mmCIF file of N, CA and C in Angstrom:
data_model
loop_
_atom_site.group_PDB
_atom_site.id
_atom_site.type_symbol
_atom_site.label_atom_id
_atom_site.label_comp_id
_atom_site.label_asym_id
_atom_site.label_seq_id
_atom_site.Cartn_x
_atom_site.Cartn_y
_atom_site.Cartn_z
ATOM 1 N N PRO A 4 41.241 -7.826 2.058
ATOM 2 C CA PRO A 4 39.554 -8.812 1.166
ATOM 3 C C PRO A 4 38.137 -8.891 1.621
ATOM 4 N N ASP A 5 38.770 -8.647 2.883
ATOM 5 C CA ASP A 5 37.022 -9.097 3.381
ATOM 6 C C ASP A 5 36.284 -7.542 3.874
ATOM 7 N N GLU A 6 36.923 -6.645 2.960
ATOM 8 C CA GLU A 6 35.786 -5.180 3.759
ATOM 9 C C GLU A 6 35.352 -4.964 2.082
ATOM 10 N N THR A 7 33.777 -4.644 2.726
ATOM 11 C CA THR A 7 32.850 -3.863 2.119
ATOM 12 C C THR A 7 32.439 -2.924 2.513
ATOM 13 N N CYS A 8 31.644 -1.423 1.753
ATOM 14 C CA CYS A 8 31.267 -1.499 2.276
ATOM 15 C C CYS A 8 30.451 -0.459 1.182
ATOM 16 N N VAL A 9 28.651 0.625 1.247
ATOM 17 C CA VAL A 9 28.311 1.090 0.964
ATOM 18 C C VAL A 9 27.940 2.651 1.667
ATOM 19 N N ILE A 10 28.360 3.644 0.926
ATOM 20 C CA ILE A 10 28.036 5.241 0.703
ATOM 21 C C ILE A 10 27.228 6.075 0.799
ATOM 22 N N GLU A 11 25.842 6.057 1.263
ATOM 23 C CA GLU A 11 24.944 6.893 1.100
ATOM 24 C C GLU A 11 24.867 7.753 1.019
ATOM 25 N N ARG A 12 24.686 8.450 0.085
ATOM 26 C CA ARG A 12 25.021 10.501 -0.562
ATOM 27 C C ARG A 12 23.774 11.032 -0.444
ATOM 28 N N ARG A 13 23.702 12.128 0.403
ATOM 29 C CA ARG A 13 22.570 13.118 -0.263
ATOM 30 C C ARG A 13 23.418 14.469 0.007
ATOM 31 N N GLU A 14 23.073 15.403 -0.506
ATOM 32 C CA GLU A 14 23.610 16.285 -0.879
ATOM 33 C C GLU A 14 24.124 17.450 -0.018
ATOM 34 N N GLU A 15 23.758 17.077 1.294
ATOM 35 C CA GLU A 15 24.592 17.621 2.215
ATOM 36 C C GLU A 15 24.906 16.833 3.456
ATOM 37 N N ASP A 16 24.343 15.144 3.792
ATOM 38 C CA ASP A 16 24.969 14.758 4.463
ATOM 39 C C ASP A 16 25.618 13.023 3.616
ATOM 40 N N ALA A 17 26.203 11.999 4.624
ATOM 41 C CA ALA A 17 26.486 11.282 3.788
ATOM 42 C C ALA A 17 26.449 10.112 5.706
ATOM 43 N N HIS A 18 26.278 8.792 4.825
ATOM 44 C CA HIS A 18 25.960 7.008 5.871
ATOM 45 C C HIS A 18 26.461 6.179 5.046
ATOM 46 N N VAL A 19 27.829 5.417 6.116
ATOM 47 C CA VAL A 19 28.577 5.098 5.619
ATOM 48 C C VAL A 19 28.158 3.257 5.575
ATOM 49 N N ILE A 20 27.879 2.518 5.292
ATOM 50 C CA ILE A 20 27.051 1.500 6.399
ATOM 51 C C ILE A 20 28.336 0.322 5.799
ATOM 52 N N ASP A 21 29.053 -0.346 7.167
ATOM 53 C CA ASP A 21 30.581 -1.085 6.627
ATOM 54 C C ASP A 21 29.902 -2.710 6.828
ATOM 55 N N GLY A 22 31.387 -3.670 6.405
ATOM 56 C CA GLY A 22 31.051 -4.475 5.895
ATOM 57 C C GLY A 22 29.723 -5.566 5.055
ATOM 58 N N ALA A 23 29.680 -6.755 4.996
ATOM 59 C CA ALA A 23 29.652 -6.968 3.626
ATOM 60 C C ALA A 23 28.207 -6.669 3.237
ATOM 61 N N ALA A 24 27.874 -5.468 2.214
ATOM 62 C CA ALA A 24 26.424 -4.334 1.612
ATOM 63 C C ALA A 24 26.044 -4.151 0.394
ATOM 64 N N CYS A 25 25.380 -4.238 0.578
ATOM 65 C CA CYS A 25 25.152 -4.449 -1.138
ATOM 66 C C CYS A 25 24.042 -2.305 -1.663
ATOM 67 N N ALA A 26 24.304 -2.459 -2.820
ATOM 68 C CA ALA A 26 22.670 -1.286 -3.475
ATOM 69 C C ALA A 26 22.020 -1.906 -4.170
ATOM 70 N N ALA A 27 20.546 -1.262 -3.220
ATOM 71 C CA ALA A 27 19.089 -1.176 -4.289
ATOM 72 C C ALA A 27 18.761 -0.495 -4.696
ATOM 73 N N ASN A 28 18.893 0.792 -4.827
ATOM 74 C CA ASN A 28 18.218 2.069 -4.505
ATOM 75 C C ASN A 28 17.262 2.045 -3.902
ATOM 76 N N ASP A 29 17.504 2.362 -2.596
ATOM 77 C CA ASP A 29 16.999 2.053 -1.246
ATOM 78 C C ASP A 29 17.385 1.720 -0.007
ATOM 79 N N TRP A 30 16.907 3.151 0.134
ATOM 80 C CA TRP A 30 18.113 3.917 1.706
ATOM 81 C C TRP A 30 18.071 2.260 3.104
ATOM 82 N N GLN A 31 19.894 2.893 3.161
ATOM 83 C CA GLN A 31 19.107 1.529 4.484
ATOM 84 C C GLN A 31 20.114 2.377 5.556
ATOM 85 N N ALA A 32 20.394 4.215 5.596
ATOM 86 C CA ALA A 32 20.607 4.592 6.584
ATOM 87 C C ALA A 32 19.352 5.071 7.837
ATOM 88 N N PRO A 33 19.349 4.639 9.280
ATOM 89 C CA PRO A 33 18.392 5.003 9.353
ATOM 90 C C PRO A 33 18.095 5.910 9.584
ATOM 91 N N GLY A 34 15.983 5.731 9.747
ATOM 92 C CA GLY A 34 15.662 7.508 9.689
ATOM 93 C C GLY A 34 15.670 8.447 7.580
ATOM 94 N N TRP A 35 16.075 7.513 6.998
ATOM 95 C CA TRP A 35 16.243 8.525 5.284
ATOM 96 C C TRP A 35 15.600 7.834 5.005
ATOM 97 N N SER A 36 14.892 8.499 4.417
ATOM 98 C CA SER A 36 13.287 8.083 3.520
ATOM 99 C C SER A 36 13.533 8.168 2.252
ATOM 100 N N GLY A 37 12.648 8.052 1.553
ATOM 101 C CA GLY A 37 12.404 8.354 0.140
ATOM 102 C C GLY A 37 11.031 7.723 -0.769
ATOM 103 N N ARG A 38 11.257 7.869 -1.804
ATOM 104 C CA ARG A 38 10.115 6.779 -2.320
ATOM 105 C C ARG A 38 10.696 6.098 -2.919
ATOM 106 N N PRO A 39 10.493 4.258 -2.930
ATOM 107 C CA PRO A 39 10.552 3.062 -3.719
ATOM 108 C C PRO A 39 11.117 3.345 -5.458
ATOM 109 N N ARG A 40 11.815 2.969 -5.653
ATOM 110 C CA ARG A 40 12.240 2.984 -7.362
ATOM 111 C C ARG A 40 12.275 1.186 -7.536
ATOM 112 N N GLY A 41 11.983 1.103 -8.784
ATOM 113 C CA GLY A 41 11.955 0.360 -9.448
ATOM 114 C C GLY A 41 10.971 -0.560 -8.745
ATOM 115 N N GLU A 42 11.117 -2.117 -9.027
ATOM 116 C CA GLU A 42 10.156 -3.063 -8.271
ATOM 117 C C GLU A 42 10.827 -3.989 -7.201
ATOM 118 N N ASP A 43 10.128 -3.797 -6.421
ATOM 119 C CA ASP A 43 10.506 -4.028 -4.612
ATOM 120 C C ASP A 43 12.340 -3.693 -4.302
ATOM 121 N N SER A 44 12.413 -2.421 -4.267
ATOM 122 C CA SER A 44 13.576 -2.203 -3.335
ATOM 123 C C SER A 44 13.869 -3.389 -2.152
ATOM 124 N N PRO A 45 13.699 -3.270 -1.371
ATOM 125 C CA PRO A 45 13.832 -4.092 -0.056
ATOM 126 C C PRO A 45 13.301 -5.268 -0.130
ATOM 127 N N GLY A 46 13.444 -6.474 -1.486
ATOM 128 C CA GLY A 46 13.463 -7.108 -1.573
ATOM 129 C C GLY A 46 14.377 -7.737 -3.308
ATOM 130 N N ARG A 47 15.108 -6.698 -3.297
ATOM 131 C CA ARG A 47 16.112 -6.636 -4.190
ATOM 132 C C ARG A 47 17.306 -6.643 -3.114
ATOM 133 N N ARG A 48 17.468 -5.331 -2.498
ATOM 134 C CA ARG A 48 18.442 -5.384 -1.207
ATOM 135 C C ARG A 48 18.340 -7.186 -1.053
ATOM 136 N N ALA A 49 17.401 -8.136 -0.460
ATOM 137 C CA ALA A 49 17.448 -9.145 0.214
ATOM 138 C C ALA A 49 18.344 -10.061 -0.759
ATOM 139 N N SER A 50 17.224 -10.240 -1.645
ATOM 140 C CA SER A 50 17.856 -10.840 -2.854
ATOM 141 C C SER A 50 19.856 -10.445 -3.216
ATOM 142 N N LEU A 51 20.121 -9.420 -3.096
ATOM 143 C CA LEU A 51 22.021 -9.358 -3.552
ATOM 144 C C LEU A 51 22.065 -9.551 -2.389
ATOM 145 N N ARG A 52 22.003 -9.715 -0.670
ATOM 146 C CA ARG A 52 22.396 -10.270 -0.207
ATOM 147 C C ARG A 52 23.377 -11.729 -0.153
ATOM 148 N N THR A 53 21.982 -12.048 -0.907
ATOM 149 C CA THR A 53 22.627 -14.105 -0.248
ATOM 150 C C THR A 53 23.326 -14.939 -1.834
ATOM 151 N N ILE A 54 23.876 -12.963 -2.614
ATOM 152 C CA ILE A 54 25.137 -14.200 -3.591
ATOM 153 C C ILE A 54 25.579 -13.893 -3.428
ATOM 154 N N THR A 55 26.226 -14.798 -4.460
ATOM 155 C CA THR A 55 27.713 -14.918 -4.774
ATOM 156 C C THR A 55 27.867 -14.733 -6.014
ATOM 157 N N PRO A 56 28.737 -13.215 -6.471
ATOM 158 C CA PRO A 56 28.425 -13.240 -7.930
ATOM 159 C C PRO A 56 29.984 -14.033 -8.267
ATOM 160 N N ALA A 57 29.861 -14.490 -9.438
ATOM 161 C CA ALA A 57 31.178 -15.118 -10.118
ATOM 162 C C ALA A 57 31.998 -14.035 -10.951
ATOM 163 N N LEU A 58 32.681 -14.453 -11.248
ATOM 164 C CA LEU A 58 33.935 -13.245 -11.821
ATOM 165 C C LEU A 58 34.142 -13.857 -13.145
ATOM 166 N N ASP A 59 32.640 -14.580 -14.096
ATOM 167 C CA ASP A 59 32.405 -15.501 -14.694
ATOM 168 C C ASP A 59 31.486 -13.952 -16.344
ATOM 169 N N GLY A 60 30.965 -12.930 -15.834
ATOM 170 C CA GLY A 60 29.980 -11.828 -16.789
ATOM 171 C C GLY A 60 29.502 -12.724 -16.693
ATOM 172 N N ALA A 61 28.509 -14.223 -15.913
ATOM 173 C CA ALA A 61 27.529 -15.262 -16.861
ATOM 174 C C ALA A 61 26.125 -14.175 -16.317
ATOM 175 N N PHE A 62 26.215 -13.358 -14.512
ATOM 176 C CA PHE A 62 25.673 -12.514 -14.374
ATOM 177 C C PHE A 62 24.642 -13.539 -14.214
ATOM 178 N N ALA A 63 25.063 -14.862 -13.592
ATOM 179 C CA ALA A 63 22.785 -15.741 -12.683
ATOM 180 C C ALA A 63 22.704 -15.515 -12.371
ATOM 181 N N TRP A 64 23.812 -14.679 -11.412
ATOM 182 C CA TRP A 64 22.495 -14.112 -10.170
ATOM 183 C C TRP A 64 21.227 -12.965 -10.695
ATOM 184 N N LEU A 65 21.445 -12.707 -12.086
ATOM 185 C CA LEU A 65 20.568 -11.339 -11.383
ATOM 186 C C LEU A 65 18.758 -11.977 -12.298
ATOM 187 N N GLN A 66 18.497 -12.644 -11.292
ATOM 188 C CA GLN A 66 16.883 -12.921 -11.064
ATOM 189 C C GLN A 66 16.468 -11.756 -11.028
ATOM 190 N N ALA A 67 14.946 -11.522 -10.955
ATOM 191 C CA ALA A 67 14.051 -11.177 -10.651
ATOM 192 C C ALA A 67 13.972 -11.470 -8.649
ATOM 193 N N PRO A 68 13.436 -10.482 -8.192
ATOM 194 C CA PRO A 68 13.184 -9.084 -7.855
ATOM 195 C C PRO A 68 14.295 -8.275 -8.629
ATOM 196 N N VAL A 69 15.815 -8.496 -9.259
ATOM 197 C CA VAL A 69 16.655 -8.280 -8.900
ATOM 198 C C VAL A 69 17.275 -7.125 -9.967
ATOM 199 N N LEU A 70 16.642 -8.415 -11.717
ATOM 200 C CA LEU A 70 16.238 -8.073 -12.503
ATOM 201 C C LEU A 70 14.714 -7.384 -12.349
ATOM 202 N N ASN A 71 14.416 -6.828 -13.635
ATOM 203 C CA ASN A 71 13.503 -5.740 -13.174
ATOM 204 C C ASN A 71 13.043 -5.476 -14.565
ATOM 205 N N ASP A 72 11.775 -4.449 -15.129
ATOM 206 C CA ASP A 72 11.682 -3.225 -16.226
ATOM 207 C C ASP A 72 12.169 -2.406 -16.212
ATOM 208 N N TRP A 73 13.212 -1.930 -14.770
ATOM 209 C CA TRP A 73 14.171 -0.878 -14.654
ATOM 210 C C TRP A 73 15.546 -1.127 -14.352
ATOM 211 N N THR A 74 16.020 -2.443 -14.898
ATOM 212 C CA THR A 74 16.886 -2.416 -15.182
ATOM 213 C C THR A 74 17.956 -2.679 -15.797
ATOM 214 N N ARG A 75 19.079 -1.182 -16.136
ATOM 215 C CA ARG A 75 19.446 -1.182 -17.230
ATOM 216 C C ARG A 75 21.340 -0.917 -16.821
ATOM 217 N N LEU A 76 21.502 -1.850 -15.927
ATOM 218 C CA LEU A 76 23.118 -1.932 -15.717
ATOM 219 C C LEU A 76 23.817 -2.826 -14.424
ATOM 220 N N ALA A 77 24.211 -3.753 -14.887
ATOM 221 C CA ALA A 77 24.345 -5.092 -14.217
ATOM 222 C C ALA A 77 26.046 -4.713 -13.734
ATOM 223 N N VAL A 78 26.235 -4.509 -12.579
ATOM 224 C CA VAL A 78 27.981 -4.874 -12.992
ATOM 225 C C VAL A 78 28.465 -5.315 -11.624
ATOM 226 N N ILE A 79 29.787 -5.917 -11.677
ATOM 227 C CA ILE A 79 30.740 -7.074 -11.028
ATOM 228 C C ILE A 79 31.423 -6.694 -10.778
ATOM 229 N N ALA A 80 32.093 -5.572 -9.544
ATOM 230 C CA ALA A 80 33.700 -5.178 -8.936
ATOM 231 C C ALA A 80 34.175 -5.911 -7.739
ATOM 232 N N ASP A 81 35.733 -6.331 -8.552
ATOM 233 C CA ASP A 81 36.293 -6.960 -7.573
ATOM 234 C C ASP A 81 38.009 -5.681 -7.203
ATOM 235 N N ALA A 82 37.932 -5.550 -6.948
ATOM 236 C CA ALA A 82 39.768 -4.739 -5.905
ATOM 237 C C ALA A 82 40.454 -5.526 -6.322
ATOM 238 N N ALA A 83 40.939 -6.661 -5.601
ATOM 239 C CA ALA A 83 41.257 -7.387 -5.536
ATOM 240 C C ALA A 83 42.113 -8.614 -6.461
ATOM 241 N N ALA A 84 40.560 -8.629 -7.322
ATOM 242 C CA ALA A 84 41.323 -9.426 -8.528
ATOM 243 C C ALA A 84 41.711 -7.986 -9.742
ATOM 244 N N ASP A 85 42.006 -7.302 -9.476
ATOM 245 C CA ASP A 85 41.192 -5.490 -10.686
ATOM 246 C C ASP A 85 40.891 -5.928 -11.416
ATOM 247 N N ILE A 86 39.416 -6.197 -11.434
ATOM 248 C CA ILE A 86 38.492 -6.275 -12.735
ATOM 249 C C ILE A 86 36.957 -5.835 -12.743
ATOM 250 N N VAL A 87 36.627 -5.300 -13.259
ATOM 251 C CA VAL A 87 35.175 -4.463 -13.711
ATOM 252 C C VAL A 87 34.044 -5.263 -14.178
ATOM 253 N N ILE A 88 33.375 -5.967 -14.190
ATOM 254 C CA ILE A 88 32.891 -6.401 -15.182
ATOM 255 C C ILE A 88 31.609 -5.739 -15.538
ATOM 256 N N ALA A 89 30.434 -5.576 -16.737
ATOM 257 C CA ALA A 89 29.448 -5.194 -16.486
ATOM 258 C C ALA A 89 28.310 -5.551 -17.967
ATOM 259 N N GLN A 90 27.260 -4.940 -17.687
ATOM 260 C CA GLN A 90 26.004 -5.117 -18.413
ATOM 261 C C GLN A 90 25.154 -4.361 -18.778
ATOM 262 N N GLY A 91 25.049 -4.251 -20.275
ATOM 263 C CA GLY A 91 23.796 -3.219 -20.596
ATOM 264 C C GLY A 91 22.263 -4.407 -20.002
ATOM 265 N N TYR A 92 21.166 -3.809 -19.842
ATOM 266 C CA TYR A 92 20.432 -4.538 -20.137
ATOM 267 C C TYR A 92 19.001 -3.537 -20.221
ATOM 268 N N GLU A 93 17.589 -3.493 -21.098
ATOM 269 C CA GLU A 93 16.575 -3.137 -21.968
ATOM 270 C C GLU A 93 15.552 -4.552 -21.531
ATOM 271 N N ASP A 94 14.598 -4.052 -20.493
ATOM 272 C CA ASP A 94 12.798 -5.447 -20.876
ATOM 273 C C ASP A 94 14.166 -6.088 -20.808
ATOM 274 N N ARG A 95 14.648 -6.426 -19.013
ATOM 275 C CA ARG A 95 15.213 -7.870 -18.514
ATOM 276 C C ARG A 95 15.833 -8.421 -19.259
ATOM 277 N N ALA A 96 16.652 -8.000 -20.261
ATOM 278 C CA ALA A 96 17.451 -8.698 -20.693
ATOM 279 C C ALA A 96 18.728 -7.826 -21.685
ATOM 280 N N PRO A 97 19.969 -8.444 -21.695
ATOM 281 C CA PRO A 97 21.058 -8.123 -22.498
ATOM 282 C C PRO A 97 21.106 -7.113 -23.463
ATOM 283 N N VAL A 98 21.561 -6.654 -23.780
ATOM 284 C CA VAL A 98 21.237 -5.162 -24.174
ATOM 285 C C VAL A 98 22.566 -4.873 -25.356
ATOM 286 N N THR A 99 23.951 -5.395 -24.389
ATOM 287 C CA THR A 99 24.934 -4.839 -24.918
ATOM 288 C C THR A 99 25.871 -6.028 -23.927
ATOM 289 N N ALA A 100 27.722 -6.110 -24.822
ATOM 290 C CA ALA A 100 28.299 -7.556 -24.710
ATOM 291 C C ALA A 100 28.352 -6.676 -23.956
ATOM 292 N N VAL A 101 29.345 -8.337 -23.112
ATOM 293 C CA VAL A 101 29.770 -8.078 -21.421
ATOM 294 C C VAL A 101 30.887 -7.250 -21.534
ATOM 295 N N LEU A 102 31.074 -5.657 -20.324
ATOM 296 C CA LEU A 102 32.489 -5.221 -20.797
ATOM 297 C C LEU A 102 33.154 -5.518 -19.482
ATOM 298 N N ARG A 103 34.459 -6.026 -19.620
ATOM 299 C CA ARG A 103 35.031 -6.483 -18.869
ATOM 300 C C ARG A 103 36.382 -5.568 -18.324
ATOM 301 N N CYS A 104 36.550 -5.009 -17.934
ATOM 302 C CA CYS A 104 37.946 -3.781 -17.448
ATOM 303 C C CYS A 104 39.013 -4.256 -16.493
ATOM 304 N N SER A 105 40.157 -4.252 -16.668
ATOM 305 C CA SER A 105 41.361 -4.062 -15.734
ATOM 306 C C SER A 105 42.302 -3.587 -16.242
ATOM 307 N N ALA A 106 42.871 -2.639 -15.297
ATOM 308 C CA ALA A 106 44.507 -2.231 -15.904
ATOM 309 C C ALA A 106 44.599 -2.506 -13.985
ATOM 310 N N ALA A 107 46.545 -3.001 -14.358
ATOM 311 C CA ALA A 107 47.140 -3.436 -13.791
ATOM 312 C C ALA A 107 47.736 -1.353 -13.317
ATOM 313 N N VAL A 108 48.173 -1.566 -11.661
ATOM 314 C CA VAL A 108 48.523 -0.466 -11.257
ATOM 315 C C VAL A 108 49.696 -0.787 -10.738
ATOM 316 N N ALA A 109 50.628 1.102 -10.799
ATOM 317 C CA ALA A 109 52.005 0.380 -10.515
ATOM 318 C C ALA A 109 51.782 1.197 -9.128
#
């Protein structure tokens, strides 16, 4: 339950970030670079590292700089709880109902 990772992938190689991890559209692998996407990629990643998202679908953690003009989808997933919660965004506001998915695997 305390294991997480982010897998960063390019066409020919990949880098795995073990431990407490989050993704915010900016490379975390040493030596990988690209152009920043959205607003304040390093700030978004730093903000995401400080939150503890609840599985309530309220997305209270979704504030600037994580929420920005380019935000289109917010997702919370917990494999142990067998749940994925998502909501679509445009213009910094929700534009879809909260989607909750859960499926028992035998």
